[in-house]
PDB file of C-alpha atoms in Angstrom:
ATOM      1  CA  MET A 643     104.743  46.883  83.928  1.00 93.00           C
ATOM      2  CA  GLY A 644     102.370  49.102  82.011  1.00 95.00           C
ATOM      3  CA  LYS A 645     102.008  52.835  82.326  1.00 97.00           C
ATOM      4  CA  ILE A 646      98.908  54.889  83.142  1.00 98.00           C
ATOM      5  CA  VAL A 647      98.760  58.342  81.557  1.00 98.00           C
ATOM      6  CA  ASN A 648      96.087  60.922  82.277  1.00 98.00           C
ATOM      7  CA  ALA A 649      95.376  63.566  79.610  1.00 97.00           C
ATOM      8  CA  THR A 650      93.363  66.496  80.933  1.00 96.00           C
ATOM      9  CA  TYR A 651      92.209  69.377  78.730  1.00 96.00           C
ATOM     10  CA  LEU A 652      92.153  72.581  80.770  1.00 97.00           C
ATOM     11  CA  THR A 653      91.530  76.326  80.393  1.00 97.00           C
ATOM     12  CA  LEU A 654      93.459  79.029  82.216  1.00 97.00           C
ATOM     13  CA  ASP A 655      90.567  79.359  84.682  1.00 96.00           C
ATOM     14  CA  GLY A 656      90.470  75.633  85.395  1.00 95.00           C
ATOM     15  CA  ASP A 657      87.525  74.502  83.230  1.00 95.00           C
ATOM     16  CA  ILE A 658      87.762  70.815  82.315  1.00 94.00           C
ATOM     17  CA  SER A 659      84.159  70.336  81.225  1.00 92.00           C
ATOM     18  CA  ASN A 660      82.948  72.748  78.551  1.00 90.00           C
ATOM     19  CA  MET A 661      85.304  71.723  75.767  1.00 89.00           C
ATOM     20  CA  GLN A 662      82.733  72.344  73.042  1.00 89.00           C
ATOM     21  CA  ASP A 663      83.123  76.071  73.791  1.00 93.00           C
ATOM     22  CA  TRP A 664      86.919  76.413  73.741  1.00 94.00           C
ATOM     23  CA  HIS A 665      88.839  73.292  72.740  1.00 92.00           C
ATOM     24  CA  MET A 666      88.699  73.204  68.934  1.00 92.00           C
ATOM     25  CA  ASP A 667      89.959  76.785  68.486  1.00 93.00           C
ATOM     26  CA  TYR A 668      93.400  75.587  69.652  1.00 94.00           C
ATOM     27  CA  PHE A 669      93.467  72.075  68.233  1.00 91.00           C
ATOM     28  CA  GLY A 670      95.682  72.407  65.143  1.00 91.00           C
ATOM     29  CA  GLU A 671      97.901  69.973  63.252  1.00 94.00           C
ATOM     30  CA  GLU A 672     100.412  69.747  66.109  1.00 96.00           C
ATOM     31  CA  ALA A 673      97.690  68.822  68.586  1.00 95.00           C
ATOM     32  CA  ASN A 674      96.213  66.285  66.172  1.00 91.00           C
ATOM     33  CA  ARG A 675      99.618  64.603  65.904  1.00 93.00           C
ATOM     34  CA  ALA A 676     100.143  64.670  69.683  1.00 95.00           C
ATOM     35  CA  ALA A 677      96.668  63.252  70.347  1.00 93.00           C
ATOM     36  CA  ASP A 678      97.207  60.521  67.757  1.00 90.00           C
ATOM     37  CA  GLN A 679     100.587  59.560  69.254  1.00 93.00           C
ATOM     38  CA  GLN A 680      99.113  59.560  72.729  1.00 94.00           C
ATOM     39  CA  GLN A 681      96.281  57.278  71.682  1.00 92.00           C
ATOM     40  CA  ARG A 682      98.528  54.945  69.678  1.00 92.00           C
ATOM     41  CA  ALA A 683     100.733  54.432  72.751  1.00 95.00           C
ATOM     42  CA  ALA A 684      97.713  53.134  74.685  1.00 96.00           C
ATOM     43  CA  ASP A 685      96.492  49.555  74.799  1.00 96.00           C
ATOM     44  CA  ALA A 686      93.273  50.581  76.515  1.00 97.00           C
ATOM     45  CA  VAL A 687      91.372  53.554  77.903  1.00 97.00           C
ATOM     46  CA  ILE A 688      90.190  53.854  81.500  1.00 98.00           C
ATOM     47  CA  MET A 689      87.489  56.302  82.525  1.00 96.00           C
ATOM     48  CA  GLY A 690      84.718  57.124  84.925  1.00 95.00           C
ATOM     49  CA  ARG A 691      81.052  56.870  84.010  1.00 94.00           C
ATOM     50  CA  GLU A 692      80.558  60.543  83.134  1.00 92.00           C
ATOM     51  CA  THR A 693      83.497  60.581  80.717  1.00 92.00           C
ATOM     52  CA  TYR A 694      82.329  57.272  79.276  1.00 94.00           C
ATOM     53  CA  GLU A 695      78.838  58.602  78.635  1.00 93.00           C
ATOM     54  CA  GLY A 696      80.218  61.704  76.909  1.00 90.00           C
ATOM     55  CA  PHE A 697      82.573  59.674  74.723  1.00 91.00           C
ATOM     56  CA  ALA A 698      80.005  56.951  73.973  1.00 93.00           C
ATOM     57  CA  ALA A 699      77.602  59.594  72.673  1.00 91.00           C
ATOM     58  CA  VAL A 700      80.110  60.662  70.000  1.00 87.00           C
ATOM     59  CA  TRP A 701      82.832  58.137  69.206  1.00 87.00           C
ATOM     60  CA  PRO A 702      80.818  55.148  67.925  1.00 87.00           C
ATOM     61  CA  SER A 703      79.751  57.229  64.909  1.00 84.00           C
ATOM     62  CA  VAL A 704      83.295  58.477  64.128  1.00 81.00           C
ATOM     63  CA  THR A 705      84.916  56.843  61.100  1.00 74.00           C
ATOM     64  CA  GLU A 706      88.152  57.333  59.183  1.00 70.00           C
ATOM     65  CA  GLU A 707      86.088  59.095  56.509  1.00 62.00           C
ATOM     66  CA  ASP A 708      85.284  61.828  59.051  1.00 53.00           C
ATOM     67  CA  GLY A 709      88.978  62.704  59.117  1.00 50.00           C
ATOM     68  CA  SER A 710      89.315  61.467  62.685  1.00 55.00           C
ATOM     69  CA  PRO A 711      91.071  58.313  63.746  1.00 59.00           C
ATOM     70  CA  ALA A 712      88.497  55.686  64.666  1.00 74.00           C
ATOM     71  CA  ARG A 713      90.995  53.810  66.839  1.00 83.00           C
ATOM     72  CA  MET A 714      89.088  54.832  69.978  1.00 88.00           C
ATOM     73  CA  ASN A 715      86.303  52.478  68.897  1.00 88.00           C
ATOM     74  CA  LEU A 716      88.739  49.580  68.607  1.00 87.00           C
ATOM     75  CA  LEU A 717      90.530  50.145  71.908  1.00 92.00           C
ATOM     76  CA  LYS A 718      89.521  48.212  74.991  1.00 96.00           C
ATOM     77  CA  LYS A 719      87.641  50.543  77.334  1.00 97.00           C
ATOM     78  CA  TYR A 720      87.450  50.105  81.119  1.00 98.00           C
ATOM     79  CA  VAL A 721      84.771  52.109  82.922  1.00 97.00           C
ATOM     80  CA  VAL A 722      84.850  52.501  86.694  1.00 97.00           C
ATOM     81  CA  SER A 723      81.198  52.582  87.728  1.00 96.00           C
ATOM     82  CA  THR A 724      78.687  51.004  90.068  1.00 95.00           C
ATOM     83  CA  THR A 725      75.687  52.256  88.079  1.00 95.00           C
ATOM     84  CA  LEU A 726      76.638  51.434  84.479  1.00 95.00           C
ATOM     85  CA  THR A 727      75.562  47.848  83.923  1.00 90.00           C
ATOM     86  CA  ASP A 728      74.984  47.389  80.198  1.00 91.00           C
ATOM     87  CA  PRO A 729      77.458  49.439  78.138  1.00 94.00           C
ATOM     88  CA  LYS A 730      76.595  49.602  74.443  1.00 91.00           C
ATOM     89  CA  TRP A 731      79.935  50.862  73.099  1.00 93.00           C
ATOM     90  CA  GLN A 732      82.022  48.039  71.689  1.00 91.00           C
ATOM     91  CA  ASN A 733      84.979  46.665  73.678  1.00 94.00           C
ATOM     92  CA  THR A 734      83.758  48.118  76.985  1.00 96.00           C
ATOM     93  CA  GLU A 735      84.187  46.423  80.360  1.00 97.00           C
ATOM     94  CA  VAL A 736      82.770  47.849  83.587  1.00 97.00           C
ATOM     95  CA  ILE A 737      84.866  47.722  86.760  1.00 97.00           C
ATOM     96  CA  SER A 738      82.461  47.980  89.693  1.00 96.00           C
ATOM     97  CA  GLU A 739      84.261  46.099  92.473  1.00 96.00           C
ATOM     98  CA  ASN A 740      87.830  45.882  93.763  1.00 97.00           C
ATOM     99  CA  VAL A 741      88.652  48.917  91.630  1.00 97.00           C
ATOM    100  CA  VAL A 742      92.173  49.565  92.900  1.00 97.00           C
ATOM    101  CA  GLU A 743      93.122  45.902  92.658  1.00 97.00           C
ATOM    102  CA  ARG A 744      91.699  45.601  89.144  1.00 97.00           C
ATOM    103  CA  ILE A 745      93.536  48.699  87.901  1.00 97.00           C
ATOM    104  CA  ARG A 746      96.742  47.415  89.497  1.00 97.00           C
ATOM    105  CA  GLU A 747      96.258  44.056  87.749  1.00 97.00           C
ATOM    106  CA  LEU A 748      95.812  45.768  84.391  1.00 97.00           C
ATOM    107  CA  LYS A 749      98.967  47.801  84.919  1.00 96.00           C
ATOM    108  CA  GLU A 750     100.964  44.787  86.095  1.00 96.00           C
ATOM    109  CA  SER A 751      99.830  42.847  83.019  1.00 96.00           C
ATOM    110  CA  GLY A 752     101.823  45.331  80.939  1.00 96.00           C
ATOM    111  CA  ALA A 753      98.852  47.255  79.557  1.00 94.00           C
ATOM    112  CA  ASN A 754      99.416  50.955  78.840  1.00 97.00           C
ATOM    113  CA  LEU A 755      96.262  52.780  79.910  1.00 98.00           C
ATOM    114  CA  LEU A 756      95.138  56.246  78.834  1.00 98.00           C
ATOM    115  CA  GLN A 757      92.644  58.274  80.832  1.00 97.00           C
ATOM    116  CA  TYR A 758      90.941  61.424  79.595  1.00 94.00           C
ATOM    117  CA  GLY A 759      89.640  64.003  82.058  1.00 90.00           C
ATOM    118  CA  PHE A 760      90.316  64.446  85.760  1.00 94.00           C
ATOM    119  CA  GLY A 761      87.873  63.196  88.342  1.00 92.00           C
ATOM    120  CA  PRO A 762      87.286  60.607  91.057  1.00 94.00           C
ATOM    121  CA  VAL A 763      89.014  57.799  89.127  1.00 96.00           C
ATOM    122  CA  THR A 764      92.119  59.959  88.668  1.00 96.00           C
ATOM    123  CA  ARG A 765      92.202  60.858  92.346  1.00 94.00           C
ATOM    124  CA  LEU A 766      91.754  57.204  93.279  1.00 96.00           C
ATOM    125  CA  MET A 767      94.744  56.266  91.121  1.00 97.00           C
ATOM    126  CA  LEU A 768      96.818  59.100  92.602  1.00 96.00           C
ATOM    127  CA  ASP A 769      95.918  58.024  96.138  1.00 94.00           C
ATOM    128  CA  HIS A 770      97.128  54.499  95.414  1.00 96.00           C
ATOM    129  CA  GLY A 771     100.257  55.319  93.407  1.00 96.00           C
ATOM    130  CA  LEU A 772      98.860  53.983  90.129  1.00 97.00           C
ATOM    131  CA  LEU A 773      99.055  57.089  87.922  1.00 98.00           C
ATOM    132  CA  ASP A 774     102.404  57.444  86.135  1.00 98.00           C
ATOM    133  CA  GLU A 775     102.000  60.671  84.199  1.00 98.00           C
ATOM    134  CA  LEU A 776      99.673  63.671  84.129  1.00 98.00           C
ATOM    135  CA  ARG A 777      99.513  65.527  80.814  1.00 98.00           C
ATOM    136  CA  VAL A 778      97.772  68.865  81.098  1.00 98.00           C
ATOM    137  CA  TRP A 779      96.654  70.218  77.718  1.00 98.00           C
ATOM    138  CA  LEU A 780      96.523  73.875  78.751  1.00 98.00           C
ATOM    139  CA  HIS A 781      94.423  76.016  76.399  1.00 97.00           C
ATOM    140  CA  PRO A 782      95.101  79.787  76.315  1.00 97.00           C
ATOM    141  CA  VAL A 783      91.542  80.807  77.070  1.00 97.00           C
ATOM    142  CA  LEU A 784      89.428  81.767  80.054  1.00 96.00           C
ATOM    143  CA  SER A 785      86.229  79.751  79.812  1.00 95.00           C
ATOM    144  CA  GLY A 786      84.318  82.128  82.044  1.00 93.00           C
ATOM    145  CA  LYS A 787      81.420  79.739  82.514  1.00 90.00           C
ATOM    146  CA  ALA A 788      82.471  76.666  84.480  1.00 91.00           C
ATOM    147  CA  ALA A 789      80.406  75.741  87.508  1.00 90.00           C
ATOM    148  CA  PRO A 790      82.352  74.556  90.590  1.00 89.00           C
ATOM    149  CA  GLY A 791      81.840  70.904  89.610  1.00 87.00           C
ATOM    150  CA  GLU A 792      83.311  71.570  86.163  1.00 90.00           C
ATOM    151  CA  LEU A 793      86.663  72.843  87.457  1.00 91.00           C
ATOM    152  CA  LEU A 794      89.855  70.898  88.019  1.00 91.00           C
ATOM    153  CA  TYR A 795      89.950  72.287  91.548  1.00 87.00           C
ATOM    154  CA  ARG A 796      88.341  70.264  94.329  1.00 82.00           C
ATOM    155  CA  ASP A 797      88.768  70.439  98.087  1.00 83.00           C
ATOM    156  CA  GLY A 798      90.745  67.423  99.137  1.00 84.00           C
ATOM    157  CA  GLN A 799      94.161  65.911  99.440  1.00 88.00           C
ATOM    158  CA  GLN A 800      97.224  67.731  98.126  1.00 92.00           C
ATOM    159  CA  TYR A 801      99.106  66.014  95.295  1.00 94.00           C
ATOM    160  CA  LYS A 802     102.635  66.963  94.262  1.00 96.00           C
ATOM    161  CA  PHE A 803     104.272  66.435  90.885  1.00 97.00           C
ATOM    162  CA  THR A 804     107.659  66.719  89.237  1.00 98.00           C
ATOM    163  CA  PHE A 805     107.864  68.526  85.916  1.00 98.00           C
ATOM    164  CA  ASN A 806     108.910  66.426  82.896  1.00 97.00           C
ATOM    165  CA  GLY A 807     108.642  68.934  80.074  1.00 98.00           C
ATOM    166  CA  VAL A 808     106.384  70.996  77.855  1.00 98.00           C
ATOM    167  CA  GLU A 809     105.314  70.875  74.229  1.00 98.00           C
ATOM    168  CA  VAL A 810     104.432  74.329  72.854  1.00 98.00           C
ATOM    169  CA  HIS A 811     102.078  74.604  69.885  1.00 97.00           C
ATOM    170  CA  GLU A 812     101.674  77.493  67.466  1.00 96.00           C
ATOM    171  CA  THR A 813      98.050  77.880  68.568  1.00 96.00           C
ATOM    172  CA  GLY A 814      99.219  78.672  72.110  1.00 97.00           C
ATOM    173  CA  LEU A 815      98.241  75.239  73.421  1.00 98.00           C
ATOM    174  CA  LEU A 816     100.748  73.812  75.908  1.00 98.00           C
ATOM    175  CA  ILE A 817     101.046  70.126  76.761  1.00 98.00           C
ATOM    176  CA  LEU A 818     102.626  69.977  80.208  1.00 98.00           C
ATOM    177  CA  SER A 819     103.931  66.632  81.457  1.00 98.00           C
ATOM    178  CA  TYR A 820     104.215  65.783  85.152  1.00 98.00           C
ATOM    179  CA  THR A 821     105.043  62.705  87.222  1.00 98.00           C
ATOM    180  CA  PRO A 822     103.169  62.284  90.516  1.00 97.00           C
ATOM    181  CA  VAL A 823     105.361  62.322  93.608  1.00 94.00           C
ATOM    182  CA  SER A 824     104.526  59.160  95.513  1.00 78.00           C
ATOM    183  CA  THR A 825     103.069  59.833  98.948  1.00 56.00           C
ATOM    184  CA  GLY A 826     102.115  56.267  99.755  1.00 50.00           C
ATOM    185  CA  SER A 827      98.742  54.612  99.553  1.00 46.00           C
ATOM    186  CA  ASN A 828      95.750  56.039 101.352  1.00 43.00           C
ATOM    187  CA  ALA A 829      92.937  53.650 102.077  1.00 38.00           C
ATOM    188  CA  LEU A 830      89.876  54.908 100.226  1.00 41.00           C
ATOM    189  CA  ASP A 831      86.338  53.661  99.937  1.00 40.00           C
ATOM    190  CA  THR A 832      86.205  52.534  96.309  1.00 39.00           C
ATOM    191  CA  THR A 833      82.451  52.159  96.350  1.00 38.00           C
ATOM    192  CA  ASN A 834      82.083  55.841  95.388  1.00 44.00           C
ATOM    193  CA  ALA A 835      82.400  55.033  91.696  1.00 51.00           C
ATOM    194  CA  SER A 836      79.181  55.915  89.906  1.00 52.00           C
TER     195      SER A 836
END
């Protein structure tokens, strides 16, 4: 059985969207190592369309010469979307139907999946007991500019977690690890993927 890990970058005021304004100030050598280890443990990446579009705009041009690992380009990428039909980024497969079943199949095949960001796909996996670990990369900064749709907070179901541990970096970045507490599967309409 594979494992699905979500890695969410977050500010103290809950911003998960404006990373260009706050992320790199806290991303030192320790974070580079942690991010590399996290990515190397993954067989594939799973994401929603918005995350895919953001990543696909940057990663295809990243090479080892840029000082960044180009492994993201080599990894298999699964995108949950009903509107993305012709992905250009190499090794990308769109999941548009039977989303829960397809993610469960991937996990049962032994694939370790990594998901960046926290959105509808994450909530879908939580609702169906598919997410194994939530890693919150908490940055010691107040963004001060996130719109409601750019915050981790959303009205909706309550999710509970058990605390696994924390990694503290010299920059003040904390990587908090949590395991979702299983609450059973809730039947959701999986056609809301975009």
